[in-house]
Short mmCIF file of C-alpha atoms and ligand atoms in Angstrom, two decimals:
data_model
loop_
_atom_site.label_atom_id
_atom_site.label_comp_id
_atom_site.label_asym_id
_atom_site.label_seq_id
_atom_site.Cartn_x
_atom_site.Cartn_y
_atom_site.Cartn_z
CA UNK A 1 43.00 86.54 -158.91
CA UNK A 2 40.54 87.22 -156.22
CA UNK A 3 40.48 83.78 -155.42
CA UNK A 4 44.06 83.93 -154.89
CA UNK A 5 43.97 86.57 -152.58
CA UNK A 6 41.07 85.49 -150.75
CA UNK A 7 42.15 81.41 -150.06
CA UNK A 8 41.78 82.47 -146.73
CA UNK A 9 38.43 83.46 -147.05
CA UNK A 10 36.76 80.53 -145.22
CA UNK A 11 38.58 79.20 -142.12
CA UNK A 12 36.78 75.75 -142.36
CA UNK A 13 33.96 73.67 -144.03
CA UNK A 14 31.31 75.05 -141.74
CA UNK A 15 32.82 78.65 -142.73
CA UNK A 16 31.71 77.87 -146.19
CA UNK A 17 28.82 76.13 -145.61
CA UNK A 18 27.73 79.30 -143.35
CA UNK A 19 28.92 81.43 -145.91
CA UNK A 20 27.11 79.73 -148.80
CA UNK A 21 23.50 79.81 -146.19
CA UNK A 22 24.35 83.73 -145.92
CA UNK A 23 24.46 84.17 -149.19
CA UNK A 24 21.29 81.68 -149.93
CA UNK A 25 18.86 83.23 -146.84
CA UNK A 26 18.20 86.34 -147.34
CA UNK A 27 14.97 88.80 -148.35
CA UNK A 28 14.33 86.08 -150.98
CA UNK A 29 12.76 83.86 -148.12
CA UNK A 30 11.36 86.07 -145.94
CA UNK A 31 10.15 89.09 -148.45
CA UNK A 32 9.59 87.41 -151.51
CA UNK A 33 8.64 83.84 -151.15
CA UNK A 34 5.41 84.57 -149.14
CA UNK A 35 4.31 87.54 -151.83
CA UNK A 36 5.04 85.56 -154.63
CA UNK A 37 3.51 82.88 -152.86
CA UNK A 38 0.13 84.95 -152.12
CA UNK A 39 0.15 86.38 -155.42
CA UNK A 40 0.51 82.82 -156.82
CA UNK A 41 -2.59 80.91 -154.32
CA UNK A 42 -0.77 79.61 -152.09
CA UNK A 43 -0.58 76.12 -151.68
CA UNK A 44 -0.19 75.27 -155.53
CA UNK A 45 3.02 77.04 -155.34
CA UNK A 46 4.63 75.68 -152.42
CA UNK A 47 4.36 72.46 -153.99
CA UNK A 48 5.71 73.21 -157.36
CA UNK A 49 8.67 75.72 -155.88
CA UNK A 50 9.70 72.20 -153.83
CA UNK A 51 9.94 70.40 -156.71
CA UNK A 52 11.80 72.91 -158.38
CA UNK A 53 14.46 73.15 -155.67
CA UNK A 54 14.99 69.18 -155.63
CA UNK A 55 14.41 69.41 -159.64
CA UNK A 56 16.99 72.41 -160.18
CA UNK A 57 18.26 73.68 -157.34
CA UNK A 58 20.05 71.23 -155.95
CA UNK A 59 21.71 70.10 -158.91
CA UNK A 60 22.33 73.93 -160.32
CA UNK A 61 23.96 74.79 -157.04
CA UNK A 62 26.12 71.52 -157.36
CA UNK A 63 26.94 73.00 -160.55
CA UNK A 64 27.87 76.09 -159.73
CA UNK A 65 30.51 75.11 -156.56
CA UNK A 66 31.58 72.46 -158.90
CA UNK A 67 32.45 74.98 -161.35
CA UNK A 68 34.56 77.37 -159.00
CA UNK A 69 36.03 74.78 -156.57
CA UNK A 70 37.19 73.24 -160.27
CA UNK A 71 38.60 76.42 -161.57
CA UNK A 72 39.47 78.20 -158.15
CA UNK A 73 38.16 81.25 -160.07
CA UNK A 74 35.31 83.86 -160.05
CA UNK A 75 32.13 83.79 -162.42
CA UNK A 76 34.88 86.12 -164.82
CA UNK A 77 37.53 83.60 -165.33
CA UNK A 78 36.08 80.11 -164.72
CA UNK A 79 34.59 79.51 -167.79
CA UNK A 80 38.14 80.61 -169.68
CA UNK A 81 39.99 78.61 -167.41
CA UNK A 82 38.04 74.98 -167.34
CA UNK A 83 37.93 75.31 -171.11
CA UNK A 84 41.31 77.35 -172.06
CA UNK A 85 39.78 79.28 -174.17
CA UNK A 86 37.26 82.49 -174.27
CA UNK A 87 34.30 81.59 -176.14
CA UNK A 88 32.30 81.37 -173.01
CA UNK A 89 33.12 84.70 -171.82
CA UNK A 90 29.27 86.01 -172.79
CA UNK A 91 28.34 83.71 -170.12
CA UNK A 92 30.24 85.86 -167.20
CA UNK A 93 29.59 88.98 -168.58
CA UNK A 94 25.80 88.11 -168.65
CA UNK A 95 26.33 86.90 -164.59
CA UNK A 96 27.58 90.58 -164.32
CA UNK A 97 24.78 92.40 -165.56
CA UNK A 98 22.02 90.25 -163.97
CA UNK A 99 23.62 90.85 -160.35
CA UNK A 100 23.53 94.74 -161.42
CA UNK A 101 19.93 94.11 -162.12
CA UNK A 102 19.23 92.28 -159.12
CA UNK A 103 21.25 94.93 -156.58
CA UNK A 104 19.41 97.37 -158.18
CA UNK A 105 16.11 96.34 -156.66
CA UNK A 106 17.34 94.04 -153.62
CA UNK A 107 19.34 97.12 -152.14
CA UNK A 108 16.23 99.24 -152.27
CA UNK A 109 14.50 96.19 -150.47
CA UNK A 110 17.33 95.83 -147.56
CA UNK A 111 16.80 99.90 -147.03
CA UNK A 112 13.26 99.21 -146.26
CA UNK A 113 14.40 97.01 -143.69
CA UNK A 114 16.61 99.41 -141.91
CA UNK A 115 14.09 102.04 -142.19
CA UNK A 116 11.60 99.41 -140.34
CA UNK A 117 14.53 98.55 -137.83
CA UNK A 118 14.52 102.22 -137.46
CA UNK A 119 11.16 102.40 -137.00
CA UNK A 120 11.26 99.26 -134.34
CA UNK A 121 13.63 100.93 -132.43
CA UNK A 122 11.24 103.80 -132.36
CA UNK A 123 8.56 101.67 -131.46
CA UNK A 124 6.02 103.12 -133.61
CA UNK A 125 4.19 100.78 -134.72
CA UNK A 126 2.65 100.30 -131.03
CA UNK A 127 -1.14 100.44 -131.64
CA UNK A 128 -1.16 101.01 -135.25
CA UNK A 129 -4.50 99.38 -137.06
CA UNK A 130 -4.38 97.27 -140.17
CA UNK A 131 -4.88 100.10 -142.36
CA UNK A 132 -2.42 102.51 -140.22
CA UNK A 133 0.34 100.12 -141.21
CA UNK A 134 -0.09 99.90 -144.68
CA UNK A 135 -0.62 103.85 -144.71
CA UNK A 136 2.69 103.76 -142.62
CA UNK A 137 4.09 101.63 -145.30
CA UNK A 138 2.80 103.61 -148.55
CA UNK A 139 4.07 107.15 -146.83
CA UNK A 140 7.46 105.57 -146.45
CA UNK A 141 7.75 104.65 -149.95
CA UNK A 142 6.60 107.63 -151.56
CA UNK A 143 9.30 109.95 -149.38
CA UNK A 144 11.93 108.89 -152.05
CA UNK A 145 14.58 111.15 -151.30
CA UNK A 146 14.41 108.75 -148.09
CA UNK A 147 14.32 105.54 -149.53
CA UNK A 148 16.86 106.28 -151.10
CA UNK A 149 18.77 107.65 -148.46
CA UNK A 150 18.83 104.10 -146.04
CA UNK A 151 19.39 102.05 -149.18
CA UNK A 152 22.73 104.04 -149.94
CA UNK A 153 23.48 103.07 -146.27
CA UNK A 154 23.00 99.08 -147.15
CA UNK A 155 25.14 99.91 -149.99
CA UNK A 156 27.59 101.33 -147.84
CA UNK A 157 27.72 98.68 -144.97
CA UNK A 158 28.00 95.97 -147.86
CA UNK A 159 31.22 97.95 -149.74
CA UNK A 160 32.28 97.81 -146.56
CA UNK A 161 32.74 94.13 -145.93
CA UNK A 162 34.36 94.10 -149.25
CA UNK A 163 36.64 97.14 -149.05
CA UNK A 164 38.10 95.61 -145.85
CA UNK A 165 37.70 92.07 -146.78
CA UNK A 166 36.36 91.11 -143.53
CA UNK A 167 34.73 87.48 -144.93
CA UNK A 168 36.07 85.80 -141.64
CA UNK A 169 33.92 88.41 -139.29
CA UNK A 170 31.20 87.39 -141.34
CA UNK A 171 31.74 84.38 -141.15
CA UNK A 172 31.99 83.99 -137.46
CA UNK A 173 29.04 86.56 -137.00
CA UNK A 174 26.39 84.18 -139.52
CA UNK A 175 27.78 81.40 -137.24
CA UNK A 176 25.92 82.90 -134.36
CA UNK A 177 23.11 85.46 -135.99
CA UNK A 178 21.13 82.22 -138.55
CA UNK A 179 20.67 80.06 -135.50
CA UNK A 180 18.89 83.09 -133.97
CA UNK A 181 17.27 83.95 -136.62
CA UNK A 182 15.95 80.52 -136.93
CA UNK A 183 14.72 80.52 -133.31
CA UNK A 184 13.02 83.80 -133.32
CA UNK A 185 11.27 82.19 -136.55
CA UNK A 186 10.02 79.42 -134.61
CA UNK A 187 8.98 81.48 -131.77
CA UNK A 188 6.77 83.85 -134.01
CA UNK A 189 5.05 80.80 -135.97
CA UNK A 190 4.38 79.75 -132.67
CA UNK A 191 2.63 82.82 -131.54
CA UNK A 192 0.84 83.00 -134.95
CA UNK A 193 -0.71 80.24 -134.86
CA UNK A 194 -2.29 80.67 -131.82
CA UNK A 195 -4.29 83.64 -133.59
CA UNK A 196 -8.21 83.32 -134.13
CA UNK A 197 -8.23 82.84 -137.75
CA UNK A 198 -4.81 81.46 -138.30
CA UNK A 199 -6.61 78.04 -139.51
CA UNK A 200 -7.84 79.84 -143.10
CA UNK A 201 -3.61 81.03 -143.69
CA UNK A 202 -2.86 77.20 -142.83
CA UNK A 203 -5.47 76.34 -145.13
CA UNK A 204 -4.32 78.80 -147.86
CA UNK A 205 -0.80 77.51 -147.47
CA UNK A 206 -0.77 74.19 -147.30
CA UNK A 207 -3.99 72.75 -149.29
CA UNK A 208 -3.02 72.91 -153.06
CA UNK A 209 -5.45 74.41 -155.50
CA UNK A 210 -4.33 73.21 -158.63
CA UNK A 211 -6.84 74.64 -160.92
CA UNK A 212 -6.11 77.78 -159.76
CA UNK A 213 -2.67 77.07 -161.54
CA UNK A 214 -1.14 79.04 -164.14
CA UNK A 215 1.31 78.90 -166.85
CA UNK A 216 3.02 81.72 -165.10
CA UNK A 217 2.54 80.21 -161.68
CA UNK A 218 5.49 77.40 -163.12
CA UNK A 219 7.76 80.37 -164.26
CA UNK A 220 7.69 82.11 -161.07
CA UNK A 221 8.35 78.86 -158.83
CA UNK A 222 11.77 78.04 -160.62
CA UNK A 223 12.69 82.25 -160.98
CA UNK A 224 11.83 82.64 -156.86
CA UNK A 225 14.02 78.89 -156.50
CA UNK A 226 16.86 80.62 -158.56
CA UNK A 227 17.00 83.36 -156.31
CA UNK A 228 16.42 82.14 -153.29
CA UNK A 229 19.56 79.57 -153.90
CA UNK A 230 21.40 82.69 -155.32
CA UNK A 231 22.11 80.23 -158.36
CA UNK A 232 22.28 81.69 -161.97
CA UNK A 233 24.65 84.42 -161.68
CA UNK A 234 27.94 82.90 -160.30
CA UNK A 235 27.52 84.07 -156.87
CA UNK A 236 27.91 80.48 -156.05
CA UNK A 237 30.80 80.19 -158.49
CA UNK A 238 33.10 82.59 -156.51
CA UNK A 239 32.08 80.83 -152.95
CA UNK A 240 32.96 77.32 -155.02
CA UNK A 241 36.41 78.80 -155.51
CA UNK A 242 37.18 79.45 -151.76
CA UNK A 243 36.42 75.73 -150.63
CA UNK A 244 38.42 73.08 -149.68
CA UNK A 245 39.13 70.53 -151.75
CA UNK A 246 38.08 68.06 -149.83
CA UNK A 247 34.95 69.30 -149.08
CA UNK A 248 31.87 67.13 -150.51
CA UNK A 249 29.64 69.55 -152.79
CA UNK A 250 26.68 67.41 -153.07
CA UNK A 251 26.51 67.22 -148.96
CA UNK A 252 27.22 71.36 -148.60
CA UNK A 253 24.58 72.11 -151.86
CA UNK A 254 22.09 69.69 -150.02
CA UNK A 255 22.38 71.27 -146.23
CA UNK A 256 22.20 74.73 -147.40
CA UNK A 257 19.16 73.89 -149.52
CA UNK A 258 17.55 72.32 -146.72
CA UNK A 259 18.31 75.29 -145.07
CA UNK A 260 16.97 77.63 -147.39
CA UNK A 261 13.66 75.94 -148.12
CA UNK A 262 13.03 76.05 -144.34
CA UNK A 263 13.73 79.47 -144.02
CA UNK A 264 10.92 80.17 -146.58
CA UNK A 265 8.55 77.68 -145.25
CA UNK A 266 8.52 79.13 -142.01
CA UNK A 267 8.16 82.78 -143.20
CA UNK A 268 5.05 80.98 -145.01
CA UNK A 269 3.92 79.65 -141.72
CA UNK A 270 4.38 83.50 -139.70
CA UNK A 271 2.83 85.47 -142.55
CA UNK A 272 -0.43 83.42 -143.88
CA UNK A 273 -1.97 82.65 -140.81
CA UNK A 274 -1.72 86.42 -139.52
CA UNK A 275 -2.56 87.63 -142.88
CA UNK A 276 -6.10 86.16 -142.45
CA UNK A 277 -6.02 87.01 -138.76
CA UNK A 278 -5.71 90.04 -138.92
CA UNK A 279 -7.56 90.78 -142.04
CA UNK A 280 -4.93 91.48 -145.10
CA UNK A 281 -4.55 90.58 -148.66
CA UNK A 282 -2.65 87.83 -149.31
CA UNK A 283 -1.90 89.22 -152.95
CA UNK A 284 -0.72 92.43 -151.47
CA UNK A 285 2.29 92.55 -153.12
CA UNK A 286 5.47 93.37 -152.21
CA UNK A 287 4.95 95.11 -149.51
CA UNK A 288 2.88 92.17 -147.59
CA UNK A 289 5.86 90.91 -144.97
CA UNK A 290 6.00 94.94 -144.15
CA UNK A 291 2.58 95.58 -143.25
CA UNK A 292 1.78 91.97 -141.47
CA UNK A 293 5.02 91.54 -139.65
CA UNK A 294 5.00 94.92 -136.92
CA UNK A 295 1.22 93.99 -136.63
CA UNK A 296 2.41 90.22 -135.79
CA UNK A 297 5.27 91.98 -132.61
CA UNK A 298 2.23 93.64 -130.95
CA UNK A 299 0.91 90.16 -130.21
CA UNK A 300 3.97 88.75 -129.11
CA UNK A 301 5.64 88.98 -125.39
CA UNK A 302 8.21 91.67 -124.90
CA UNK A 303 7.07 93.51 -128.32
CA UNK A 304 9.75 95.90 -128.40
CA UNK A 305 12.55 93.86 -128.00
CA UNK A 306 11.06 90.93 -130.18
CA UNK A 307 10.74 93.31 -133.50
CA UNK A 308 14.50 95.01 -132.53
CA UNK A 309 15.56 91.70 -132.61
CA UNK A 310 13.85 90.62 -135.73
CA UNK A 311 14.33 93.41 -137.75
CA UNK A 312 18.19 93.57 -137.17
CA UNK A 313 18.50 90.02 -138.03
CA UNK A 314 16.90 90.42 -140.98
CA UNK A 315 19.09 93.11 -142.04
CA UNK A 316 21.97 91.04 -141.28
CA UNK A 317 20.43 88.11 -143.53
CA UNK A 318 20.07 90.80 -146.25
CA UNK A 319 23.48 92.44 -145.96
CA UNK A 320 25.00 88.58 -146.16
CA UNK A 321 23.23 88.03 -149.29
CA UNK A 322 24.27 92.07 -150.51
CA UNK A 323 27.61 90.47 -150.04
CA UNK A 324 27.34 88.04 -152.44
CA UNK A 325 25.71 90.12 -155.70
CA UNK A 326 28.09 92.53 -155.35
CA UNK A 327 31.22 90.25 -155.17
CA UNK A 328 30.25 88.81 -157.97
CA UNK A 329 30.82 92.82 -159.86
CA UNK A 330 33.53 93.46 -158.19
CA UNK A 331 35.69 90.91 -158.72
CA UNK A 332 34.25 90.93 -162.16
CA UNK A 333 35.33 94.38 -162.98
CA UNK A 334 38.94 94.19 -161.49
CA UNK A 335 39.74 91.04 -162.88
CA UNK A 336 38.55 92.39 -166.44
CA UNK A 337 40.59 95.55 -166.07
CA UNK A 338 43.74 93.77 -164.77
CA UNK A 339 45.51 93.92 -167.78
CA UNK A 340 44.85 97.12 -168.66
CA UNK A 341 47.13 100.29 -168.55
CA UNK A 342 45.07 101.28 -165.99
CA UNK A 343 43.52 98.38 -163.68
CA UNK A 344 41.01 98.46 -161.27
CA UNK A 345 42.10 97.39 -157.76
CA UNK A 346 39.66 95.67 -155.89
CA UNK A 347 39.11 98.65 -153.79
CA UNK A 348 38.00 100.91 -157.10
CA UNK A 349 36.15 98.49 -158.56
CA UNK A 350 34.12 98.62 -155.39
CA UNK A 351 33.46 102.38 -155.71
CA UNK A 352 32.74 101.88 -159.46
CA UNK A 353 30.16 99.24 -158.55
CA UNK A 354 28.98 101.44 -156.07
CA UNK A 355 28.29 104.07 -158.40
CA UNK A 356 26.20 102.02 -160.47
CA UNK A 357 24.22 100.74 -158.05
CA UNK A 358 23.23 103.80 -156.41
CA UNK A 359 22.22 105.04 -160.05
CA UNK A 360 20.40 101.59 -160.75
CA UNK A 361 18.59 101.84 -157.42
CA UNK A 362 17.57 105.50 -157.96
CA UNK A 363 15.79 104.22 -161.03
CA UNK A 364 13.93 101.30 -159.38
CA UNK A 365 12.85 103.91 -156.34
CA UNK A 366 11.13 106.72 -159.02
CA UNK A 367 10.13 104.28 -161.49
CA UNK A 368 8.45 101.47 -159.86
CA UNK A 369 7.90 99.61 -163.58
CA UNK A 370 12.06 99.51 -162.98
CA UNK A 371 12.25 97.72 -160.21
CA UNK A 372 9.59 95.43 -161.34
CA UNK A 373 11.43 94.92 -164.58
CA UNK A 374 14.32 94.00 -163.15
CA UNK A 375 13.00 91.76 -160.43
CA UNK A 376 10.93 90.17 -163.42
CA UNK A 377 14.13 89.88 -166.15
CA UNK A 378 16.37 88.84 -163.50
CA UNK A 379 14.28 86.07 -161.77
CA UNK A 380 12.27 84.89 -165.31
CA UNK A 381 14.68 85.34 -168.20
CA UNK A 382 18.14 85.79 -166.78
CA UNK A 383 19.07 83.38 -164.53
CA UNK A 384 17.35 80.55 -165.39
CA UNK A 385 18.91 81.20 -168.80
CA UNK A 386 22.13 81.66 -167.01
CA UNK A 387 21.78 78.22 -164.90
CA UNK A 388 20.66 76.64 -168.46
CA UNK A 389 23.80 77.77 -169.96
CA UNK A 390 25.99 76.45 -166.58
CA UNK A 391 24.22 73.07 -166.80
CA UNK A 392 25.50 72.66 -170.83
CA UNK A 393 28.37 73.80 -169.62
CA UNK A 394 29.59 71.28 -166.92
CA UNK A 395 27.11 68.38 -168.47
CA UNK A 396 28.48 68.43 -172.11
CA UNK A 397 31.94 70.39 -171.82
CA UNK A 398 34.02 69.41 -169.02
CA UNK A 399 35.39 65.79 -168.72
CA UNK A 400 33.48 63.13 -166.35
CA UNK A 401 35.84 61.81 -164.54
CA UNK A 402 36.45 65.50 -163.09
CA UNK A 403 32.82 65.91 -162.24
CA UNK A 404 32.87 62.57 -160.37
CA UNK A 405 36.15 63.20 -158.26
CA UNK A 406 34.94 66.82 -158.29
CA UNK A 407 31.25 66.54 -156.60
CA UNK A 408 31.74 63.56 -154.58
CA UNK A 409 35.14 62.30 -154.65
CA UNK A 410 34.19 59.40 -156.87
CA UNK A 411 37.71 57.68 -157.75
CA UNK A 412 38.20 57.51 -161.47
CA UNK A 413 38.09 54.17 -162.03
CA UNK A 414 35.01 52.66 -161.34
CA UNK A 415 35.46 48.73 -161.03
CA UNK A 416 35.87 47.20 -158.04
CA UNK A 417 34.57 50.18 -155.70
CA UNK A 418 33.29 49.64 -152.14
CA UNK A 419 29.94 49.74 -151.21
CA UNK A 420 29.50 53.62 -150.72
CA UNK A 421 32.25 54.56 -153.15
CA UNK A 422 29.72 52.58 -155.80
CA UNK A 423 27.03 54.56 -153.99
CA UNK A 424 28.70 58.05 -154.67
CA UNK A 425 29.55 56.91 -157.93
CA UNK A 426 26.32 56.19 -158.91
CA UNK A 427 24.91 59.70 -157.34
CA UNK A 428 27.33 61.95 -159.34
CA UNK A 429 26.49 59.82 -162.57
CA UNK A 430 22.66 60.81 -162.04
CA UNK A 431 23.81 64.10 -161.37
CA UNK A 432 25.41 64.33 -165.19
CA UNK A 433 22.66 63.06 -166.43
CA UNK A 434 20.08 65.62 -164.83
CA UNK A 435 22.85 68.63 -166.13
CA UNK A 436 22.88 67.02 -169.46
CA UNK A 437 19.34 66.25 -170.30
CA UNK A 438 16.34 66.84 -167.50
CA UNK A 439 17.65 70.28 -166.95
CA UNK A 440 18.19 71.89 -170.10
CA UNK A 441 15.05 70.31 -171.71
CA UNK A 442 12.60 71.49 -168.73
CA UNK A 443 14.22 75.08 -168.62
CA UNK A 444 13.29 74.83 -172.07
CA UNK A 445 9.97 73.76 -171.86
CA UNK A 446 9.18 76.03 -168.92
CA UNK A 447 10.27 79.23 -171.13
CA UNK A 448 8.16 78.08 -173.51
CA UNK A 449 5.12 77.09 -171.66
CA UNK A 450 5.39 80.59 -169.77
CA UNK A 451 5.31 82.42 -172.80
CA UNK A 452 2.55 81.05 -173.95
CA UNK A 453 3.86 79.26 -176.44
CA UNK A 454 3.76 75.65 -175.90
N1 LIG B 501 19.48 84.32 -152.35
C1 LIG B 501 19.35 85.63 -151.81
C2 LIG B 501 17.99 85.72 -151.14
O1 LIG B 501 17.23 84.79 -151.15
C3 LIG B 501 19.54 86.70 -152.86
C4 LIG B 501 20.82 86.52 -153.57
C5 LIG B 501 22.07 86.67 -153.06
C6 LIG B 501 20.99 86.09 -154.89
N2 LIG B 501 22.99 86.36 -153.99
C7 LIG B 501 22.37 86.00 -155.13
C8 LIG B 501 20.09 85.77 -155.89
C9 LIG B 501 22.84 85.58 -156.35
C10 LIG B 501 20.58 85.35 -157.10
C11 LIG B 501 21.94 85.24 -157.34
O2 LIG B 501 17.65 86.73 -150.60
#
């Protein structure tokens, strides 16, 4: 139904494309993927998360498009509708609880942000030492009643873009804000790495340790890869239902992963070299981009304006991932209530959702074990058990020939097929193979091996 009502969601490929990038760059690159990475040493991780991404994430997000664009429905009715039957409902209602789980912790997240865009604005972070920041940081956190107040306000600007179904303004506003985003990216890795001391972050970054490796360390790579690529919750399923048909899924799944990955990279590249610059933990925690970022503006030309200008884009790439967890609730919750006596429009399921959230993120801001168990059953168990469940799904349940035509536009019959028809052809048949066997199996064996089992 909501994909129905929202066909016109994207004007044009690039729409989704941009859309699908909002949804994929968010605090996942530039808040968690360098504290995972310094909690995880470094260098060891960057090379495992890349293999996961080509390993799981491209395919996974292939799957997940595939899925909506086939069934031009959300994560609540695709399943039902590609099969014509319900026995896979469990799957969307586990999509809906793990994006409660994750809101409940990433809207606390985007309300530190506005608090530090706040705080930019204010400018006072202007001669703060190494320690004065992380004090700064630590008071902030502990005034709860706070916290809590500027993440009800990210809750509120993302109900927002739903309650108004403003996609296209989005749309056209990601068009223009991720270029400058990427810009101002290069321009502080620039500045960074003319530090004293930058060489040791390089060095922690890019040399891999291996026997500083993990079990856990493998876990963590494919749960941060997952979430980065919003894949294993049917975000990604809803955005597949608003494309065109004739839009290539392999080519959109592979630019936005590009994307994505060097997003993260280069939040890698600010943070580690001024981390050791300036004289921080790299195993901080989450709180590490916080603490090293205003310290990285008061180096920088025109530090006022340069950490406005940061800080509101990364609200913006928060609130366009926001967008995408909680659409996945929403139109969860009204399409399950639509036959009911008494449905839920989209506009109430948006204050019900709301409601939960704002309890949710009241739990992960006075019980920190909260939000750590969610990040940690969301990332580890859920949606890698979610994708694993997706991959069966498409590789062993739905018909090839679908897939084929479906991913790459593959005709159905393959004899006689031109040189990069046979090409395409040959790309979506390694694709079911990967869904049918190499995925499964290593989610598998990945579970296992990080519980300590195998
Ligand atoms: N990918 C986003 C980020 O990196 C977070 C996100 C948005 C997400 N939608 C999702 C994660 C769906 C998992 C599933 O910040």
């Amino acid at each position: 139904m909501a994909a129905e009502t929202k066909k016109s969601g994207f004007s044009s490929k690039l729409g989704l494309i941009m859309a699908t990038a909002g949804s994929a760059v968010g605090l996942g690159n530039i808040w968690k993927f360098p504290y995972i990475a310094g909690e995880n040493g470094g260098g060891a991780f960057l090379i495992i998360y890349l293999a996961c991404v080509i390993l799981f994430g491209l395919p996974l997000m292939m799957t997940e498009l595939f899925i909506g664009k086939q069934s031009g429905k959300s994560a609540f009715g695709a399943f039902r509708e590609l099969r014509n039957n319900s026995r896979w409902q469990w799957l969307s209602w586990l999509c809906m609880i793990t994006s409660f789980l994750i809101m409940g912790f990433y809207f606390v997240v985007t309300g530190w942000c506005f608090h530090y865009l706040v705080a930019a604005v204010g400018h006072v972070f202007k001669d703060l030492t190494t320690a004065q920041l992380t004090l700064h940081f630590d008071d902030f956190i502990a005034n709860r009643p706070e916290v809590l107040g500027y993440s009800i306000l990210a809750v509120i600007f993302t109900a927002a873009v739903l309650w108004f179904d403003v996609n296209k303004g989005i749309e056209r506003l990601s068009k223009i804000l991720m270029p400058l985003l990427l810009i101002m990216m290069f321009l502080m890795a620039g500045r960074v790495l003319m530090l004293d001391g930058s060489n040791t972050g390089m060095e922690f970054f890019f040399h891999a340790d291996f026997s500083k490796l993990d079990t856990r360390t493998i876990l963590s790579a494919l749960g941060q890869c997952f979430f980065s690529l919003s894949i294993g919750m049917g975000a990604l399923i809803t955005y597949g239902a608003y494309m065109p048909k004739t839009q290539n899924i392999a080519a959109t799944s592979l630019q936005v992963a590009v994307l994505d990955t060097l997003v993260a990279v280069l939040a890698g590249l600010i943070i580690f070299p001024a981390v050791f610059a300036f004289g921080f933990n790299p195993a901080e925690g989450p709180e590490l981009v916080f603490v090293v970022l205003p310290a990285i503006f008061e180096k920088m030309s025109f530090a006022w304006f340069s950490s406005i200008l940061f800080f509101s884009l990364l609200c913006v790439a928060a609130v366009t991932s926001t967008i995408s967890l909680m659409e996945v609730a929403v139109a969860f919750i009204s399409e399950a209530t639509a036959k009911n006596k008494h449905p839920l429009d989209r506009r109430k399921s948006v204050l019900v959702v709301m409601a939960v959230v704002v309890v949710s993120m009241a739990a992960c801001i006075y019980f920190p074990v909260v939000f750590k168990g969610f990040d940690t059953v969301s990332s580890c168990v859920l949606m890698p058990l979610n994708a694993f469940a997706m991959a069966l799904f498409v590789g062993w349940f739905l018909p090839k020939a679908d897939i084929r035509q479906g991913i790459v536009h593959s005709p159905i019959v393959a004899k006689e097929l031109g040189k990069t028809e046979k090409w395409r052809h040959n790309l979506a048949n390694v694709y079911i193979q990967i869904v049918r066997y190499i995925v499964p199996l290593a989610i598998i064996a990945i579970f296992l091996n990080g519980l300590g089992i195998w």
